[in-house]
mmCIF file of C-alpha atoms in Angstrom:
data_model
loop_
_atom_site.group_PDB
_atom_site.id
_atom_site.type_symbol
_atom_site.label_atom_id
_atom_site.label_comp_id
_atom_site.label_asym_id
_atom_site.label_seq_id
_atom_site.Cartn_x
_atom_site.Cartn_y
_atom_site.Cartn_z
ATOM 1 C CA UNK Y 1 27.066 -15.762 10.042
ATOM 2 C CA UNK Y 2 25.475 -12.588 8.909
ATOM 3 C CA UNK Y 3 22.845 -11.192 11.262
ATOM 4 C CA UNK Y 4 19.620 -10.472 9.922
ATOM 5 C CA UNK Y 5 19.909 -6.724 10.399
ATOM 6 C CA UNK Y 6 22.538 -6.356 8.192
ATOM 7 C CA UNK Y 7 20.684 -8.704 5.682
ATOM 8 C CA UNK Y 8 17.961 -6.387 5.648
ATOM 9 C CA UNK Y 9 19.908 -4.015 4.911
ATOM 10 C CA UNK Y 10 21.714 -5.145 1.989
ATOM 11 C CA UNK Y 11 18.420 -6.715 0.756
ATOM 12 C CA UNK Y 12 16.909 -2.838 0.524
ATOM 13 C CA UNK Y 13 20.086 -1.697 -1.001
ATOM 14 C CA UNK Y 14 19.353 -4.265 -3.501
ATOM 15 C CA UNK Y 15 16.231 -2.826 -4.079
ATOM 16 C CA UNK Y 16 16.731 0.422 -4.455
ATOM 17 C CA UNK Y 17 19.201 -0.543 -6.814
ATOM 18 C CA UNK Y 18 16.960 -2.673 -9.163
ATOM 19 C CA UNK Y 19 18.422 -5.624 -8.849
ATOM 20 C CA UNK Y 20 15.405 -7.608 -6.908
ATOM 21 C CA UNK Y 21 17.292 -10.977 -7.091
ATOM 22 C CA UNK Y 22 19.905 -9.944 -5.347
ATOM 23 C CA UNK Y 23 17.567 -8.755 -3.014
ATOM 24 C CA UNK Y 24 15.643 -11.743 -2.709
ATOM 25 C CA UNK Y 25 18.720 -13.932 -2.017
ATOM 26 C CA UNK Y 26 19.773 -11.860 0.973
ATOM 27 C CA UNK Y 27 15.981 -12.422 2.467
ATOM 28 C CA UNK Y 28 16.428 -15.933 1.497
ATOM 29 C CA UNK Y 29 19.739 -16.582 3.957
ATOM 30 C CA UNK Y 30 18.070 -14.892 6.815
ATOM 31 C CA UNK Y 31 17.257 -17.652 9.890
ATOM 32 C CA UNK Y 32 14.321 -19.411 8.953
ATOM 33 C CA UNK Y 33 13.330 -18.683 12.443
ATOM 34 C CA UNK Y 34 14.157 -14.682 12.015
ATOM 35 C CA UNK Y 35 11.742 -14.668 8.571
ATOM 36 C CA UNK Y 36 8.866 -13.771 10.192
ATOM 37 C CA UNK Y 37 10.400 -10.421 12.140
ATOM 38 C CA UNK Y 38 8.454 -7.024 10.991
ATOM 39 C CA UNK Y 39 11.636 -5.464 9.156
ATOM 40 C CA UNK Y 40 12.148 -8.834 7.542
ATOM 41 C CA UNK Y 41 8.530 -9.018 6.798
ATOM 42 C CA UNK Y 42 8.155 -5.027 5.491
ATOM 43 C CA UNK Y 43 11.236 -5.563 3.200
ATOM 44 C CA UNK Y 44 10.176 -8.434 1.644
ATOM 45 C CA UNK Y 45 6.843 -6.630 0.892
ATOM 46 C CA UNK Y 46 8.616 -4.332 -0.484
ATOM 47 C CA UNK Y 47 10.710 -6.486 -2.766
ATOM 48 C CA UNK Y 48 7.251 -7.846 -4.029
ATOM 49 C CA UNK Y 49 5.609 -4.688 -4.820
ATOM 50 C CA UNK Y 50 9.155 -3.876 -7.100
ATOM 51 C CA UNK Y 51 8.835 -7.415 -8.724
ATOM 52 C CA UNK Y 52 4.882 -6.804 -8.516
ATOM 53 C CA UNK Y 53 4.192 -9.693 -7.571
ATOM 54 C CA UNK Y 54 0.546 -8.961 -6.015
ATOM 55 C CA UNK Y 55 0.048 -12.451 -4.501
ATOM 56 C CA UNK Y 56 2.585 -12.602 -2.413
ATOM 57 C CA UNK Y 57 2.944 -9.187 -2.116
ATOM 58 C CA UNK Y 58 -0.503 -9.700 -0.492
ATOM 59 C CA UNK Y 59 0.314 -12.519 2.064
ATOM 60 C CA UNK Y 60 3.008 -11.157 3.453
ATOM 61 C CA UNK Y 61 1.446 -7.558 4.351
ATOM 62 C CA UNK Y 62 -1.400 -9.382 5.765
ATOM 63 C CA UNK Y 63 0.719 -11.372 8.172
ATOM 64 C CA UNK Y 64 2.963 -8.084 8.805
ATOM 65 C CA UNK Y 65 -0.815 -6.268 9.454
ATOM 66 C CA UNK Y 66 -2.249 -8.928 11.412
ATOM 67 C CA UNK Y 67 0.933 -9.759 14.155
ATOM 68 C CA UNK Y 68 2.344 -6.285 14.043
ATOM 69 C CA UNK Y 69 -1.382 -3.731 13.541
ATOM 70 C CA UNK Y 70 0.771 -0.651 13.954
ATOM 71 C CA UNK Y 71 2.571 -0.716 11.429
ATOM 72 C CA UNK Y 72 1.150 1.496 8.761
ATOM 73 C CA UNK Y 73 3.256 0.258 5.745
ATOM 74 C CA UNK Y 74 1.566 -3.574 6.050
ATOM 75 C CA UNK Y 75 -1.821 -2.185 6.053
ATOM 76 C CA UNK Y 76 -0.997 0.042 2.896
ATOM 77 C CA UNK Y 77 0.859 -2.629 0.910
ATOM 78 C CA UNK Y 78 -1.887 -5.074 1.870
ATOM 79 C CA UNK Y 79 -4.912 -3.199 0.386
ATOM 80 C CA UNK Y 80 -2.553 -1.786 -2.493
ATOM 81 C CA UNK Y 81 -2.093 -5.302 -3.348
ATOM 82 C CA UNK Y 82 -5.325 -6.161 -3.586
ATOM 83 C CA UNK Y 83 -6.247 -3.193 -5.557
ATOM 84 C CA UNK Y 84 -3.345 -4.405 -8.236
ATOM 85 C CA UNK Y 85 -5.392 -7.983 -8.351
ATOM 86 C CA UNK Y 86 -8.439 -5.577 -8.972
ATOM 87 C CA UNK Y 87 -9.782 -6.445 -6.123
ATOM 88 C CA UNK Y 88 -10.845 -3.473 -4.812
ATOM 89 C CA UNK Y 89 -13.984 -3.931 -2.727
ATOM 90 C CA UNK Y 90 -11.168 -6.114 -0.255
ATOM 91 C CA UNK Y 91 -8.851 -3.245 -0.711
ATOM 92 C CA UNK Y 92 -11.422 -0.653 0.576
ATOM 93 C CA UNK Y 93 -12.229 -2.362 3.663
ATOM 94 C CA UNK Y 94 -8.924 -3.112 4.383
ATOM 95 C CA UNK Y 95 -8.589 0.329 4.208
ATOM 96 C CA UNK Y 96 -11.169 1.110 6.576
ATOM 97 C CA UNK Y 97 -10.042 -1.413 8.941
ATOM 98 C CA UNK Y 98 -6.513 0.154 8.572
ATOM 99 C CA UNK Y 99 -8.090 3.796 9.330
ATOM 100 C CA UNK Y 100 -9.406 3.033 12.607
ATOM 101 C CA UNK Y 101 -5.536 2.006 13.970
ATOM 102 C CA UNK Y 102 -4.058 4.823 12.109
ATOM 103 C CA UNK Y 103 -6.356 7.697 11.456
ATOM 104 C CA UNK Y 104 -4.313 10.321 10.525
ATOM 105 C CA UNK Y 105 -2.513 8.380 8.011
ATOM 106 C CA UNK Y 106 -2.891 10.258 4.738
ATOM 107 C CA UNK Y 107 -1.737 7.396 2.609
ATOM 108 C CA UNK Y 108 -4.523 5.498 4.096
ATOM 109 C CA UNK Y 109 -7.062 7.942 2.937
ATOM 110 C CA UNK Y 110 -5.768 9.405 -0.683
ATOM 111 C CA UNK Y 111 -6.262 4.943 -1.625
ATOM 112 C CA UNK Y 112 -9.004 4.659 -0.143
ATOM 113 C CA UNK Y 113 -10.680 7.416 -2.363
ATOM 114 C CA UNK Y 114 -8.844 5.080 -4.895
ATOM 115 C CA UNK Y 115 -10.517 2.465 -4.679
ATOM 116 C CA UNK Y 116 -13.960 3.837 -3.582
ATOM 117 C CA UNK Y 117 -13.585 5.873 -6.942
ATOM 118 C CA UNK Y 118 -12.935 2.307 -8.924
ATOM 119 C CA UNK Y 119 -16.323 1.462 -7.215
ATOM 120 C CA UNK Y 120 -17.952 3.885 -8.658
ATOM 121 C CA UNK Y 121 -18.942 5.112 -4.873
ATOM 122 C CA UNK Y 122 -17.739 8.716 -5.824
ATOM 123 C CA UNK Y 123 -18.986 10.486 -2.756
ATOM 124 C CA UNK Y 124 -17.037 8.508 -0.615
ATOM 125 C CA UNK Y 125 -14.235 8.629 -2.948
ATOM 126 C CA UNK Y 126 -14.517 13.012 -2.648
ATOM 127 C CA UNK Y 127 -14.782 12.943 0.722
ATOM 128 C CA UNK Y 128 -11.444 10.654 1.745
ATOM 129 C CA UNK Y 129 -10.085 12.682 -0.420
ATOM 130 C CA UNK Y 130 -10.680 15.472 1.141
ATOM 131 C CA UNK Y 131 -9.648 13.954 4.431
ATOM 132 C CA UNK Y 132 -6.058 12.754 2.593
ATOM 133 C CA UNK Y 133 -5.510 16.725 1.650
ATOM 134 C CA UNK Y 134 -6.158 17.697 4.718
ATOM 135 C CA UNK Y 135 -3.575 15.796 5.925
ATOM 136 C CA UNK Y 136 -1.048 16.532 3.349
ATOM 137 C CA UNK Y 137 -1.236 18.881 1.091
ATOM 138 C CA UNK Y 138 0.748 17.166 -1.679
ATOM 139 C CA UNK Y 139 -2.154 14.520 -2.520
ATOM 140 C CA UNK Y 140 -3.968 17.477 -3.609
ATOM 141 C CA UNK Y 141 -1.671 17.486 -6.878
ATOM 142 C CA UNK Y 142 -1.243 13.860 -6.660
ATOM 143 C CA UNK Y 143 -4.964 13.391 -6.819
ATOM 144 C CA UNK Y 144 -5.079 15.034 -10.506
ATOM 145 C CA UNK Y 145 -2.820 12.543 -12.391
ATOM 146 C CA UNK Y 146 -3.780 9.543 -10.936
ATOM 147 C CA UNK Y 147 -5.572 7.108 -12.925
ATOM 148 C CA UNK Y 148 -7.454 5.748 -10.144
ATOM 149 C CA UNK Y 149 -9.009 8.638 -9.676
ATOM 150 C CA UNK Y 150 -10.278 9.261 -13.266
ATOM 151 C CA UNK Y 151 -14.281 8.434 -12.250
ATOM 152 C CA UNK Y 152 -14.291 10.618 -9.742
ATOM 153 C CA UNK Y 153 -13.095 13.828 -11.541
ATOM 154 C CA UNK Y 154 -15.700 12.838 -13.752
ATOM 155 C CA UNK Y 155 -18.529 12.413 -11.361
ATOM 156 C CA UNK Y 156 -17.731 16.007 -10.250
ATOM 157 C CA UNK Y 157 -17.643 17.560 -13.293
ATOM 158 C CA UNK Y 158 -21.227 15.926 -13.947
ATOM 159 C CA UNK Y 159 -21.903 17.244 -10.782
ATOM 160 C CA UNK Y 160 -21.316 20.880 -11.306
ATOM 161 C CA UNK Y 161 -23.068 20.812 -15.046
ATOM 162 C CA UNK Y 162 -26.529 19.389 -12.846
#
């Protein structure tokens, strides 16, 4: 019998080598009664969000987030999913909610200007943006190329013509 460690670990090789079913069947063999452990859990996110498969992509961060709230990666694949099934009012406040656990998470913030910018809630969207640079630098240059982003850049450009 394998042990579900090294499953994991093959299942993430799998991933990282494109080949998802692989991946999948390695999660599959794991204990019924190990399927629920955080690493089990955060890889099999992670084989969802490479398949992109929102939905489940979805359940499974939430019950990562909800029995395990410190880890980071659930609450981030949880509202990214939703923001992939457009929707993004869920995403924000699962963002939030994720923000008050893990504050200086830059991640956390640089998506949540995301999807505040989708909203069309643009101050919002500068200002966690602003908090996401101040935490890393590199969502600064992120921040220009990315799509979600687009309403905002506009917004401040109106802004500074006013």
């Amino acid at each position: 019998m394998i042990p579900t460690s090294t499953r994991v670990s093959y299942a993430n090789g799998y991933i990282e080598l494109g080949m998802l079913k692989e991946a999948s069947e390695e999660l599959d063999a794991i204990e019924p009664s190990e399927r629920l452990m955080d690493d089990v859990l955060l890889v099999r996110s992670r084989l969802y969000l490479e398949a992109r498969n929102w939905e489940l992509m979805e359940a499974v961060s939430k019950q990562l987030a909800e029995q395990t709230p410190s880890s980071r990666h659930a609450w981030i694949n949880w509202a990214y999913a939703l923001r992939e099934m457009e929707r993004n009012e869920e995403a924000k406040n699962i963002a939030l909610r994720a923000l008050v656990l893990h504050p200086q998470e830059p991640v956390l913030w640089f998506n949540l200007a995301c999807y505040c910018s989708l909203l069309g809630q643009y101050q919002d969207a500068s200002d966690h943006l602003d908090s996401a640079i101040k935490l890393d630098r590199d969502f600064e240059q992120e921040s220009v190329d990315d799509p979600d982003l687009e309403g905002l850049w506009n917004w401040l450009k109106s802004q500074e013509q006013t």
